């Protein structure tokens, strides 16, 4: 069913002929299938629906007018910026897709350490512009190809630098938002034109409507501009990158150091992480390269730092005794970057790292100190520009388990979780055999520490239907394990409450049937009321989870 | 009706906890601000969350306005005095338990009536401390302070705007009760959550809506918070306060920007000599004397060391900040004439003596405060001084306090106007100053993030969309408008 | 390969859409972060390598048909390969550029072409050149008066292959003449096929006209064999790519050098000595087909092999074309050796250079898009403050010469040979 001509014409009048399409080829390329990206961003093996049209607005006014038309004709809409995640795609047949690509402005307020940005300003370019004036931003784990606006206002947004800079949500200052009914609001100080420096108030913050522990994943209107807090960058005005593709490396001054801190056991690991949470030492902290798996990480680092090597070299590398020694040395590890704001600051931080290792019985891995490897890791971690390395092994990956709790709960369970994954690697062939433990993630999911946000990388082949099926079975098993251990939803299931398996929106009845069982169902009942107040025509899809209030059981 | 109300209230909180003595009611009808209040009908003192919930449900049934109050007096912002008749004051000071202290997670959970003095003492025993607002009133509720997002002294550790506040239990204006943040993801029972090693650390959500941001900066208009979890810090083993004096505010701006940019310092704030004199002076006379002796402007720089290499950290930070001061033509010193750093540290980081320090100079005061950026502070200052001159208010009496917040992305700017409440002329002058000054600052771009009293009108009138949105949120959480009715409205 | 053979890639593409950007590690500013002209101009994701995978997949599955927009999208790839190398920063088993070209070939085989393509191809078939209006008979006009060795009669050090642009374009003919003179002055015996050679037809391959490419390339390979050509030197980057990377697939064993490689060698050996200073600052544009697509062809036959359950590899090791080993240093060495010349680099250089817009036939078929692409580069070049933009490809030079930057400004555009000539 195509849009009625008068609707299409109205939309075309808003954005111009060049910036709208209902061509089948164009619309087909605005569909997503999560097995090729990440299931925790949507359903696993069904394409999202075909949009009625793809619209490229160029300004807030254009977005507002498009949203008004959508309200007038009850057309669902969803805005996406970089289109990596399935959550950016629509969930019903009578819907249009907004592609925010034409809105990409960046304005840096160097003095007040913030960037005012539009949706298509990706983290890499915001960082590049910020570095020109000695600033940097928290780039979430998803990598620098992500829209900073989307990760900050619309989704989770923690990453390697969150220990120092805070997670993206913590860095959100004022925001401009086209509400689902077409009204435009500016939150905090920008509302009255005072500037973009504060996203809170006046009084209770309206930001509550679109940014909880995660953002609303495009389900409540369109965020068109935000201010994001920036942080110090004590380096050159651009990230100096050298080396032969793909082994690019950063040659930075001595006030930057990247170490892989290794520990004899999880207790030592936890001790070090806890001290880090309590002290201002790190610029960045992440368990990164274990994403390739406990058995493979050393070999993969050799491959990625040597332009001549390929994946077919893995078997030979895995037999290399020296590499095996290094791999064993960094069995339980995480990567850190320290950045000296001054010479003395660097000296203090170096000494502090040594002290932390002493207290935690740890050491620095030698291979990761080789100059080329060090410089490669430094660049990797600072820019997070290699994000599709997630897919390098098999073409597809999914994060699962998802240890979102505290250090002392999660680390004692790590070996058990790893053993479960290893069992699947050995006894089945659906997932890549990488060594069981492939846990990775930020040293802290929030600024200053306290919350972990770790996932296991599970690699499978999106072209191989048996591999996809087997991976789903593995996730069933990990969910069973997570439930047994009181750890909640498996990371791979994060969004199973947001879209149906067939990739369409849930009905209210379906949502009600899930959320009525919650320990504290008022959470979703209030979200229902919020949706009714701000999105009366329900045009955002079912990523916004709601429970009809009269379904809340008595006494809850 | 009055009697039946009293009877009903007594069944909820117990007869001893329902007060309607004229004197008590009068004391809740006004505060030290120029806001005009209306005498409440009752003051009730609930003892637990269930009583609070029952009260709110009853208020909904009877359309009775409730005004929650947690801190002891004197109050200064007009937010705790009823704006409408027939109100019931919900005095939460009796709910004053520290429910939990967890050193491993650096978390504590407190009820509304817990004061800073009580909490810091308990935390210190466990090797911890909580970030502080500047020398709060002795009777100040920790929870009110964090709910109202009073600026903290350690902006560098304020990753979240609302730090150190994390999770809460809230009885919303509609009578529903729930936990917020991470705590809302589990069973609604703190003991059980602790048994499951959940310590209410992550304050957002728990889903896509952020319940954290509804009772905060709300002046009790959305609901009543019955406990809150707070992120603590490890107790310092070394803690020094340094001073960077300057003749003009402008001289300190770039220095402060630089220090905060590099994430150096622990406490960092700027104040003028008058403000510092009031903070330090034990009497009006001493304050006058200090005003004459202290520098016109000073940046206060706190540096501390905790468990990890404390001496090294303090040495590095101190040395580097000294150098930054030098680079900006300033000097960082460990003491001012006759004033040692330790003394200022103790004053700043502890609750005030019983007579609130802001009232010591003249007996009363009015503050005008808002959020802005540091570069704009001289502009606001100039305008305020000009206004004072126009109004015949002595500019040297104006205290000025500038506090970086949220890792330095914004700044709390406070103008402190002390006056003698027994002097009618001076009182009237300050009232004019307050009203004209508030308007003047608003016109210049002041952002009243916490819009008390007349600031609500000033701020919300400039931002119709925010006001409409606020009204919708209010309708969701307090549909019958029973919570502190009349506040945060135009 | 057929389009169907690319289905594994379509389904293994991780939809990251990094194919829109230069390698993130190289981004220095927002303005010059993008790499793909096609999405740069058209703005829809459809125009990226990812979009093309997806469009092709939906065609194979019968969901997408050939609409006008689909046909234009398919042919709006400049075949510059920027997406390909951006992908290969991380991925080892995707070939986005090959797929883009296969999709074009698939469309052409289905008769789905753009109007501007047909005259070009007709001329190729009829006159053995892709410059519309040019005649086979005039192919050697550019060389009139030059004393080059007839390779069918004598041997020479090198066979000089001017290519169509230098042969027919009046503005460029003198560059080719100068190139030959420079070589001869350095003592090189320069040979020619004397018009027996055809268009290299690399551009036809970039446009999806596989048969026409095969016809031309076969004829050329035969001519090279007949004339006993051992080494070809060409100043054209398109020809260079065709001879170096594509012809070996059809059996050619001729050594192929771009003029800049040969000049670099002559300068290093002291056979070319500069006598004049050229006081100017220049910025250098890496032609796609000399730079990231200028790597040598390595023959390979093998099969897929999964290791570690699901890790996809090939047995034996398959050659990997990342663009890392393209011709980047030779032109820069030449510029560095010319007295007075100062090189100021643009942000997008070497393997992550921005395309001139002429590739893939786009300057003929989608001129507005092509001109916009060139204008983008001129904006970047002008931002360096350089006096001139230097390149080593006549297609680039031609496209730049006819474009303006975002402010409406033109820029002096020089072939690197012209700069060399100025210093002799």
Coordinates of C-alpha atoms in Angstrom, one line a residue, chain C residues 155-366:
Chain C
X155 CA 62.4 -2.9 -29.6
X156 CA 62.4 -0.1 -27.1
X157 CA 62.9 0.3 -23.3
X158 CA 59.2 0.9 -22.8
X159 CA 56.0 1.0 -24.7
X160 CA 54.3 4.3 -24.1
X161 CA 50.5 4.0 -23.9
X162 CA 48.9 7.4 -23.8
X163 CA 45.3 6.3 -23.4
X164 CA 42.3 7.9 -24.9
X165 CA 42.2 11.2 -22.9
X166 CA 45.8 12.1 -23.7
X167 CA 45.3 10.9 -27.3
X168 CA 42.2 12.8 -28.2
X169 CA 41.6 15.6 -25.7
X170 CA 43.2 18.7 -27.2
X171 CA 43.9 20.2 -23.8
X172 CA 45.8 17.1 -22.7
X173 CA 47.6 16.0 -25.9
X174 CA 50.5 18.3 -25.1
X175 CA 50.9 16.6 -21.7
X176 CA 51.5 13.2 -23.4
X177 CA 53.9 14.8 -25.8
X178 CA 55.8 16.3 -23.0
X179 CA 55.8 12.9 -21.2
X180 CA 57.5 11.3 -24.1
X181 CA 59.9 14.2 -24.5
X182 CA 60.9 13.9 -20.8
X183 CA 61.5 10.2 -21.1
X184 CA 63.5 10.6 -24.3
X185 CA 65.6 13.4 -22.8
X186 CA 66.4 11.0 -19.9
X187 CA 67.7 8.6 -22.5
X188 CA 64.8 6.2 -22.6
X189 CA 63.9 4.5 -25.8
X190 CA 60.2 5.1 -26.1
X191 CA 58.2 2.8 -28.2
X192 CA 54.6 3.0 -29.6
X193 CA 52.1 0.6 -31.0
X194 CA 51.3 3.4 -33.5
X195 CA 47.6 3.3 -33.1
X196 CA 47.3 -0.5 -33.2
X197 CA 46.3 -0.3 -29.6
X198 CA 42.7 0.2 -28.5
X199 CA 41.2 1.9 -25.5
X200 CA 42.2 0.0 -22.4
X201 CA 38.4 -0.3 -21.7
X202 CA 38.9 -0.3 -18.0
X203 CA 36.2 2.3 -17.9
X204 CA 33.8 -0.1 -19.7
X205 CA 34.4 -2.6 -16.9
X206 CA 33.7 0.1 -14.3
X207 CA 30.5 0.8 -16.1
X208 CA 29.4 -2.9 -16.2
X209 CA 30.0 -3.5 -19.9
X210 CA 31.9 -6.7 -19.4
X211 CA 31.7 -8.0 -23.0
X212 CA 32.9 -4.8 -24.5
X213 CA 35.8 -4.7 -22.0
X214 CA 36.7 -8.3 -22.9
X215 CA 36.7 -7.5 -26.6
X216 CA 39.0 -4.5 -26.2
X217 CA 41.3 -6.0 -23.7
X218 CA 41.7 -9.2 -25.7
X219 CA 42.6 -7.1 -28.8
X220 CA 45.1 -5.1 -26.8
X221 CA 46.7 -8.2 -25.2
X222 CA 47.1 -9.6 -28.7
X223 CA 48.7 -6.4 -29.9
X224 CA 51.1 -6.3 -27.0
X225 CA 52.1 -9.9 -27.7
X226 CA 52.5 -9.2 -31.4
X227 CA 54.7 -6.2 -30.7
X228 CA 56.7 -8.0 -28.1
X229 CA 55.8 -5.5 -25.4
X230 CA 57.6 -6.2 -22.2
X231 CA 57.0 -3.0 -20.3
X232 CA 54.2 -0.5 -20.6
X233 CA 54.5 3.0 -19.3
X234 CA 51.3 5.0 -19.2
X235 CA 50.5 8.5 -17.8
X236 CA 46.8 7.5 -17.4
X237 CA 45.7 6.0 -14.1
X238 CA 42.7 4.3 -15.6
X239 CA 44.8 2.6 -18.2
X240 CA 47.3 1.7 -15.5
X241 CA 44.7 0.0 -13.4
X242 CA 43.3 -1.8 -16.3
X243 CA 46.7 -3.1 -17.5
X244 CA 48.0 -3.8 -14.0
X245 CA 45.1 -5.2 -12.2
X246 CA 42.6 -6.4 -14.8
X247 CA 44.5 -7.6 -17.9
X248 CA 46.5 -10.2 -16.0
X249 CA 43.2 -12.0 -15.3
X250 CA 43.0 -12.4 -19.1
X251 CA 46.6 -13.6 -19.4
X252 CA 48.6 -10.5 -19.8
X253 CA 52.1 -10.7 -18.4
X254 CA 53.4 -7.3 -19.4
X255 CA 55.1 -5.2 -16.8
X256 CA 53.0 -2.1 -16.2
X257 CA 54.4 1.2 -14.8
X258 CA 52.6 4.4 -14.3
X259 CA 54.6 7.4 -15.6
X260 CA 55.1 8.6 -12.0
X261 CA 56.8 5.4 -11.1
X262 CA 59.1 5.6 -14.1
X263 CA 59.8 9.3 -13.5
X264 CA 60.6 8.6 -9.8
X265 CA 63.0 5.9 -10.9
X266 CA 64.7 8.2 -13.4
X267 CA 65.0 11.0 -10.9
X268 CA 66.4 8.6 -8.3
X269 CA 68.9 7.3 -10.8
X270 CA 70.0 10.8 -11.7
X271 CA 68.7 10.6 -15.3
X272 CA 66.4 13.4 -14.8
X273 CA 67.9 16.6 -13.4
X274 CA 65.8 19.7 -12.7
X275 CA 67.3 23.0 -13.7
X276 CA 64.5 25.4 -12.8
X277 CA 62.7 26.3 -9.7
X278 CA 59.0 26.1 -9.7
X279 CA 58.0 28.3 -6.8
X280 CA 54.6 27.2 -6.0
X281 CA 52.7 25.3 -3.4
X282 CA 50.7 22.4 -4.6
X283 CA 48.4 19.7 -3.2
X284 CA 48.3 16.3 -4.7
X285 CA 45.2 14.3 -5.6
X286 CA 45.7 10.5 -5.5
X287 CA 43.8 9.1 -8.4
X288 CA 41.8 6.2 -7.2
X289 CA 43.0 3.8 -9.9
X290 CA 46.6 4.6 -9.3
X291 CA 46.3 4.8 -5.5
X292 CA 44.1 2.4 -3.7
X293 CA 43.2 0.5 -6.8
X294 CA 46.7 0.5 -8.1
X295 CA 47.9 -2.7 -6.4
X296 CA 49.2 -5.6 -8.5
X297 CA 47.1 -8.5 -9.4
X298 CA 47.9 -11.8 -7.7
X299 CA 46.5 -14.9 -9.2
X300 CA 44.6 -17.1 -6.8
X301 CA 42.5 -20.2 -7.0
X302 CA 41.1 -21.7 -3.9
X303 CA 38.0 -22.4 -1.9
X304 CA 36.3 -21.3 1.3
X305 CA 37.2 -23.0 4.5
X306 CA 35.7 -22.5 7.9
X307 CA 37.9 -22.9 10.9
X308 CA 37.1 -22.8 14.6
X309 CA 33.5 -23.8 13.8
X310 CA 32.4 -20.6 12.1
X311 CA 35.4 -18.5 11.2
X312 CA 35.3 -17.9 7.5
X313 CA 38.6 -18.1 5.6
X314 CA 40.0 -19.3 2.3
X315 CA 42.4 -22.1 1.4
X316 CA 45.0 -21.3 0.3
X317 CA 45.5 -17.7 1.5
X318 CA 43.6 -15.4 -0.8
X319 CA 45.2 -12.1 -1.9
X320 CA 43.7 -9.1 -0.2
X321 CA 43.5 -5.8 -1.9
X322 CA 43.2 -3.2 0.7
X323 CA 44.7 -0.2 -1.1
X324 CA 47.6 -0.1 1.3
X325 CA 50.1 -0.9 -1.5
X326 CA 48.9 1.5 -4.1
X327 CA 51.2 4.1 -5.8
X328 CA 51.4 6.9 -3.3
X329 CA 55.1 7.6 -2.7
X330 CA 56.3 7.9 -6.3
X331 CA 54.3 11.1 -7.1
X332 CA 55.2 12.6 -3.8
X333 CA 58.9 11.8 -4.3
X334 CA 58.7 13.6 -7.7
X335 CA 57.1 16.7 -6.1
X336 CA 59.7 16.7 -3.4
X337 CA 62.5 16.6 -5.9
X338 CA 61.2 19.6 -7.9
X339 CA 63.0 22.7 -6.7
X340 CA 60.6 25.3 -5.3
X341 CA 57.6 23.0 -5.1
X342 CA 56.0 22.8 -1.7
X343 CA 53.5 20.0 -1.1
X344 CA 50.6 20.7 1.2
X345 CA 48.5 17.7 1.8
X346 CA 44.7 17.6 1.9
X347 CA 43.0 15.7 4.7
X348 CA 41.9 12.8 2.5
X349 CA 45.0 11.3 0.8
X350 CA 46.5 8.0 -0.2
X351 CA 44.2 5.0 0.3
X352 CA 41.5 7.2 1.7
X353 CA 41.6 9.8 -1.0
X354 CA 38.3 11.3 -2.3
X355 CA 37.4 10.5 -5.8
X356 CA 37.5 13.1 -8.6
X357 CA 34.0 12.0 -9.8
X358 CA 34.9 10.8 -13.3
X359 CA 35.2 7.1 -12.5
X360 CA 32.6 4.5 -13.3
X361 CA 31.6 6.4 -16.4
X362 CA 29.9 8.9 -14.2
X363 CA 31.4 12.0 -15.9
X364 CA 29.6 10.8 -19.1
X365 CA 26.5 9.4 -17.6
X366 CA 25.7 11.5 -14.5

